[in-house]
mmCIF file of C-alpha atoms in Angstrom:
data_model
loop_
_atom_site.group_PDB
_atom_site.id
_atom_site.type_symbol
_atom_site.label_atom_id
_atom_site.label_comp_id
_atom_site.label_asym_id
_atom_site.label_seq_id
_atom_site.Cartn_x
_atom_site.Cartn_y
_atom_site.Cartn_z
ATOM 1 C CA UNK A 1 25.762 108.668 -67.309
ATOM 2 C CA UNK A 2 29.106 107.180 -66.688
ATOM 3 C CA UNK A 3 29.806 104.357 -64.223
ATOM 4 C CA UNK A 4 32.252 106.195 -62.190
ATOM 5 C CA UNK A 5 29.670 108.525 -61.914
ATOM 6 C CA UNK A 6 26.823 106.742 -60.952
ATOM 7 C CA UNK A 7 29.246 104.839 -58.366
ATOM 8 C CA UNK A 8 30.140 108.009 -57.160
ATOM 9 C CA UNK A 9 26.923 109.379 -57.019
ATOM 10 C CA UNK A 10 25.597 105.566 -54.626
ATOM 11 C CA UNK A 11 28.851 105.938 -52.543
ATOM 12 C CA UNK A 12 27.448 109.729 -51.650
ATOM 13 C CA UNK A 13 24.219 108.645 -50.644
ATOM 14 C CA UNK A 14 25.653 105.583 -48.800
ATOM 15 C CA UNK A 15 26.949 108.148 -46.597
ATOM 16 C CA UNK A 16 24.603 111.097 -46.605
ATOM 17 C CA UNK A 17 22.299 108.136 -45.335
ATOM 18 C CA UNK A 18 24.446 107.799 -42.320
ATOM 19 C CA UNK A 19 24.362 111.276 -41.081
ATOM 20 C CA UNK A 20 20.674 110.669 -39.940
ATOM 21 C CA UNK A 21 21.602 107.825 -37.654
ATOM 22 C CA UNK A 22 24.384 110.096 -36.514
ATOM 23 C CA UNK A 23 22.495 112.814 -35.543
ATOM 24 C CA UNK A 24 20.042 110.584 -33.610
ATOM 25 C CA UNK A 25 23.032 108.784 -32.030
ATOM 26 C CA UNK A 26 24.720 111.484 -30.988
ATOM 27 C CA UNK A 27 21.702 113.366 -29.357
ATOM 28 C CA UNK A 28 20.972 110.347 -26.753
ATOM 29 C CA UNK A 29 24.205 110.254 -26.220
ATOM 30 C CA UNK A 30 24.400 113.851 -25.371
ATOM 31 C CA UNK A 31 21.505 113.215 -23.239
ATOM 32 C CA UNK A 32 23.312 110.085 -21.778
ATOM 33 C CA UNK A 33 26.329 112.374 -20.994
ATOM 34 C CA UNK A 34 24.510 115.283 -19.582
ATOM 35 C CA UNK A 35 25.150 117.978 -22.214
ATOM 36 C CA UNK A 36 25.544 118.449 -25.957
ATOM 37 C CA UNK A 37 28.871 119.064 -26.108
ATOM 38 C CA UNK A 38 30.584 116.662 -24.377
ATOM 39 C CA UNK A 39 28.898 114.263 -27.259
ATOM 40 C CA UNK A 40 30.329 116.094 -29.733
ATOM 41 C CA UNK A 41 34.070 115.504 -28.082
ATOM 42 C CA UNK A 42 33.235 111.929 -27.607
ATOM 43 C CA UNK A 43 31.872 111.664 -31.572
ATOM 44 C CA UNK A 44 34.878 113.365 -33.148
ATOM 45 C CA UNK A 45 37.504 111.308 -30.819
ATOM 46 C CA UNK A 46 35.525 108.421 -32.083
ATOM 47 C CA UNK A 47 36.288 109.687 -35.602
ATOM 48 C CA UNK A 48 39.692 110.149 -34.934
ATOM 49 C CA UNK A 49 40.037 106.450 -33.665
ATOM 50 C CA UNK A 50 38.246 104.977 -36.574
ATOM 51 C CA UNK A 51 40.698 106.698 -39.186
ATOM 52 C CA UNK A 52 43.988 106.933 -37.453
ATOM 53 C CA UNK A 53 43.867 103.111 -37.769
ATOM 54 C CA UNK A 54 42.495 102.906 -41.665
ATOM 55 C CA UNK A 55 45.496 105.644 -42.138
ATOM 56 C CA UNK A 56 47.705 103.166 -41.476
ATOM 57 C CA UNK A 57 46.291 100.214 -43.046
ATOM 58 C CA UNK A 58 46.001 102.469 -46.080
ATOM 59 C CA UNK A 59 49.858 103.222 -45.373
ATOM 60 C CA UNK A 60 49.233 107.088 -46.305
ATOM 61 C CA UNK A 61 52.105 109.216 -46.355
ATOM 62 C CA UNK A 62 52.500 111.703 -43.578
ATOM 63 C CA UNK A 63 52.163 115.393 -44.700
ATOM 64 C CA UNK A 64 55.465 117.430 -45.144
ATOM 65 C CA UNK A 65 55.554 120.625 -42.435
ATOM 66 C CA UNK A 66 56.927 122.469 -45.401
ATOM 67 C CA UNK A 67 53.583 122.515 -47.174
ATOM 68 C CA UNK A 68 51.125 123.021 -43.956
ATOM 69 C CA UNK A 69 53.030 126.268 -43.255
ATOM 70 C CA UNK A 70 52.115 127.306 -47.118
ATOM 71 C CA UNK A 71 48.564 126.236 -46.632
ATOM 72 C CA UNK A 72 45.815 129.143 -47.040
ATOM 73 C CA UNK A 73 44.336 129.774 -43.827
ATOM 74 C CA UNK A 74 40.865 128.408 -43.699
ATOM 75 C CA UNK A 75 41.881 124.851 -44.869
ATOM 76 C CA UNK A 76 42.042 124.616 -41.096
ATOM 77 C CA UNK A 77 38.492 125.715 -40.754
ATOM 78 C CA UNK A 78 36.962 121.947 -41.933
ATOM 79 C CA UNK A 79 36.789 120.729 -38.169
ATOM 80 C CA UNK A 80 34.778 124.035 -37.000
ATOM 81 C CA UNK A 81 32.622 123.046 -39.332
ATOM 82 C CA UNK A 82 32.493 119.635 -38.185
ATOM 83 C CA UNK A 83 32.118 120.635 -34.307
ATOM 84 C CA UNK A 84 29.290 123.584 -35.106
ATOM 85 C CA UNK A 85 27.056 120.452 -37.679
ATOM 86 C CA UNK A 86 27.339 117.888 -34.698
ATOM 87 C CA UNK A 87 26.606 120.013 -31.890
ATOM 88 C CA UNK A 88 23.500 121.343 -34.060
ATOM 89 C CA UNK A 89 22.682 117.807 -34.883
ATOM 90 C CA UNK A 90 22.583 116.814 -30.848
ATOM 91 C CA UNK A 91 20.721 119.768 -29.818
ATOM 92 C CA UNK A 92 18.172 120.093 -32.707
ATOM 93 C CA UNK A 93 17.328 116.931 -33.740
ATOM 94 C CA UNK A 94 15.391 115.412 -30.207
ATOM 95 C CA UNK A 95 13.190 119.063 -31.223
ATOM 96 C CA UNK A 96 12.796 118.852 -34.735
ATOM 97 C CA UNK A 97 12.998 115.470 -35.321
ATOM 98 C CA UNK A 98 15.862 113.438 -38.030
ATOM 99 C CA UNK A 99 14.141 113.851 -41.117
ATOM 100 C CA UNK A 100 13.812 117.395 -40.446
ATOM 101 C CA UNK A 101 17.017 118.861 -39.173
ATOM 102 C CA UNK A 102 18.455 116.697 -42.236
ATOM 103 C CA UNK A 103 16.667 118.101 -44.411
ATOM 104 C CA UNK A 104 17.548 121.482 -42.972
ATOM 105 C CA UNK A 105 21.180 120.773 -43.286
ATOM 106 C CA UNK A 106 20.806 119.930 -47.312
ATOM 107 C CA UNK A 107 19.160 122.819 -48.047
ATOM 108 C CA UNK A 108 21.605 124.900 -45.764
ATOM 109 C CA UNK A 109 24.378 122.873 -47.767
ATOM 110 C CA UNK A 110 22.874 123.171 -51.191
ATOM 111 C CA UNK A 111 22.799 127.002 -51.009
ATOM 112 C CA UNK A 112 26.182 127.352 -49.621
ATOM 113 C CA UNK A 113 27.277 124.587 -52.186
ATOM 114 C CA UNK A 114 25.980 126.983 -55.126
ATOM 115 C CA UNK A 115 28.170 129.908 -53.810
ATOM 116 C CA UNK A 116 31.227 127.969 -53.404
ATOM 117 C CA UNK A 117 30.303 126.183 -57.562
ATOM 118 C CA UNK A 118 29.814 129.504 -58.378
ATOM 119 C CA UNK A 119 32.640 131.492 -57.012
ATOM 120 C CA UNK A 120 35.406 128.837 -57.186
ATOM 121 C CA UNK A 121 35.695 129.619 -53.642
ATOM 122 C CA UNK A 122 38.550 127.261 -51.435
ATOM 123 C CA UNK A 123 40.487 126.168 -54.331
ATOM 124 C CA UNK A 124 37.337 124.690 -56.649
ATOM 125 C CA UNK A 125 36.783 125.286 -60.136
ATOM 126 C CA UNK A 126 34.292 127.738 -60.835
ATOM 127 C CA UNK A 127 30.874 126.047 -61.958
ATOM 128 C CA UNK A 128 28.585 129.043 -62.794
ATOM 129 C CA UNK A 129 25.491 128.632 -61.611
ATOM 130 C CA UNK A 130 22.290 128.590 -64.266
ATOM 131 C CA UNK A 131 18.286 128.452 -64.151
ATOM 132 C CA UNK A 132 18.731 123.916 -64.150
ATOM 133 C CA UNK A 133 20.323 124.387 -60.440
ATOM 134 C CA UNK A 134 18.885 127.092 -59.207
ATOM 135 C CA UNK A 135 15.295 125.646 -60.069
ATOM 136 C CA UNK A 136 16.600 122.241 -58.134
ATOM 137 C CA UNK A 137 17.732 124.445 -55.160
ATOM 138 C CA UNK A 138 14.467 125.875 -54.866
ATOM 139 C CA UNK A 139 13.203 122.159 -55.187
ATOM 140 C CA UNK A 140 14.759 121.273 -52.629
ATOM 141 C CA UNK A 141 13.382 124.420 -50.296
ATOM 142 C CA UNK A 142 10.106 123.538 -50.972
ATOM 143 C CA UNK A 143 10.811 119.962 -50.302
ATOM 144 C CA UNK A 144 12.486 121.528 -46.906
ATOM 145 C CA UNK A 145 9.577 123.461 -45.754
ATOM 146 C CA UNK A 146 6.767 120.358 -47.006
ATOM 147 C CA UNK A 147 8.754 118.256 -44.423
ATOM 148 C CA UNK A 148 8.719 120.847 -41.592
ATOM 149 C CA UNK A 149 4.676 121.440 -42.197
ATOM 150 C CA UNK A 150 4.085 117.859 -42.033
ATOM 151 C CA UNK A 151 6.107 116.942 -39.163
ATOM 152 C CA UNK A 152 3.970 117.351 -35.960
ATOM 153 C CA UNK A 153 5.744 118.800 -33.321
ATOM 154 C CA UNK A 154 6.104 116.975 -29.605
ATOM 155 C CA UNK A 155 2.834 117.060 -27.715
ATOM 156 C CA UNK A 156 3.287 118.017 -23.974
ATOM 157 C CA UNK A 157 2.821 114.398 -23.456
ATOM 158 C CA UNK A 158 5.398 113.227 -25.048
ATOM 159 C CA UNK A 159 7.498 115.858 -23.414
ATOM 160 C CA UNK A 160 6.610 114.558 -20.176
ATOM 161 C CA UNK A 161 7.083 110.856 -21.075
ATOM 162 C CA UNK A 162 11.091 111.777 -21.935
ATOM 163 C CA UNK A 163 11.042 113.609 -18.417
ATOM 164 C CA UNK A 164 10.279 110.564 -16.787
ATOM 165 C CA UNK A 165 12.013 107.979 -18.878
ATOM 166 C CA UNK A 166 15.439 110.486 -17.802
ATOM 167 C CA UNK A 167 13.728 109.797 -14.141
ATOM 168 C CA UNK A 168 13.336 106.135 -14.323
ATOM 169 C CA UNK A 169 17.266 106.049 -15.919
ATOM 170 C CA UNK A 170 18.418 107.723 -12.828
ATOM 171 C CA UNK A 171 16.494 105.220 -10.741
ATOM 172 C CA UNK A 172 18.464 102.492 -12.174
ATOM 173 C CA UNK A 173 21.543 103.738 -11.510
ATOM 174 C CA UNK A 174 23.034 106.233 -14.695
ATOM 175 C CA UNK A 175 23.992 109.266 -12.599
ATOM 176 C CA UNK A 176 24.103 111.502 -15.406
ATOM 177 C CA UNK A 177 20.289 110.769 -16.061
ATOM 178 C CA UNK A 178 19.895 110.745 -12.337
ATOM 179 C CA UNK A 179 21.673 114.303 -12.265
ATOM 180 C CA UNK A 180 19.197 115.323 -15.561
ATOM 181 C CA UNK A 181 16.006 114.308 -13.706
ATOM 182 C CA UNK A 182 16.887 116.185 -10.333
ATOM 183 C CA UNK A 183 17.574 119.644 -12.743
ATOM 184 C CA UNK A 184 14.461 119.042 -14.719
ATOM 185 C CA UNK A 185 12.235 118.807 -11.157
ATOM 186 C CA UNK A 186 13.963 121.640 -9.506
ATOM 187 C CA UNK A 187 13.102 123.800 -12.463
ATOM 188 C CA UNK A 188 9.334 122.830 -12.807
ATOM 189 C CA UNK A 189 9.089 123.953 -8.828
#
């Protein structure tokens, strides 16, 4: 195997290991803001304030309006995609727990991965697919449902525990916790 490759292949997992911490992240803070979604505005304004700098430390050209307006349509469908994963990630993962939703998401990934190989779909060269990668796909369902049959799911207990650990935050002064608690009591009345 190449270096390039194997580099490649560390700097991947170097960040497919952050997306767990992410998810986690961004569901407390979801909780911490009240609802789901206004995480996921406060995540991807994060994101743009993290690379708007590096774009110009990096001193990258700004794109010509000539070639967006000759762009295929659904290159601007990448930040859907990026709003639908995070809001996913902040509602399922407190449920399901992080190694679970994750590996959800890869196996979700890897089978839509295959068809876009396979077809050459967005622009990609074609890379039919064969027995080798459709045996590790499978691999990696099974893997998928082993680590959803031996996660326990939340006991009642702990259920209750988060209900009153959103109580004692409003009791110390976080209104939006204080603003959960109240809706969580009202509904078990």
């Amino acid at each position: 195997m190449p270096g390039t490759v194997l580099f490649s292949m560390l700097v991947a997992v170097f960040a497919g290991s952050a997306v767990p911490f992410q998810a986690a992240s961004n569901a407390v803070l979801g909780k911490v803001l009240g609802h789901p979604l206004w995480a996921t505005l406060v995540s991807l304004c994060i994101s743009a304030a993290l690379v708007l700098p590096t774009i110009w430390l990096m001193r990258a050209p700004a794109p010509l309006t000539a070639q967006l307006a000759h762009a295929p349509w659904w290159v601007w469908t990448g930040g859907i995609g990026g709003v639908i994963y995070i809001s996913a990630a902040l509602i399922l993962t407190p449920r399901m727990g992080a190694a679970s939703f994750i590996v959800c998401v890869v196996a979700g990934q890897m089978l839509s991965s295959m068809l876009i190989d396979h077809y050459g779909l967005m622009g990609l060269t074609p890379r039919p697919v064969h027995m080798g990668r459709i045996v590790g796909v499978l691999l990696i369902l099974a893997g998928m449902g082993l680590v959803q049959w031996f996660t326990p799911s939340m006991p009642a207990a702990a259920e209750n525990e988060n209900a009153t650990a959103d109580h004692s935050g409003a009791q110390q002064g976080n209104p939006s916790l204080a603003h959960r608690a109240g809706a969580k009591s009202s509904t078990r009345s």
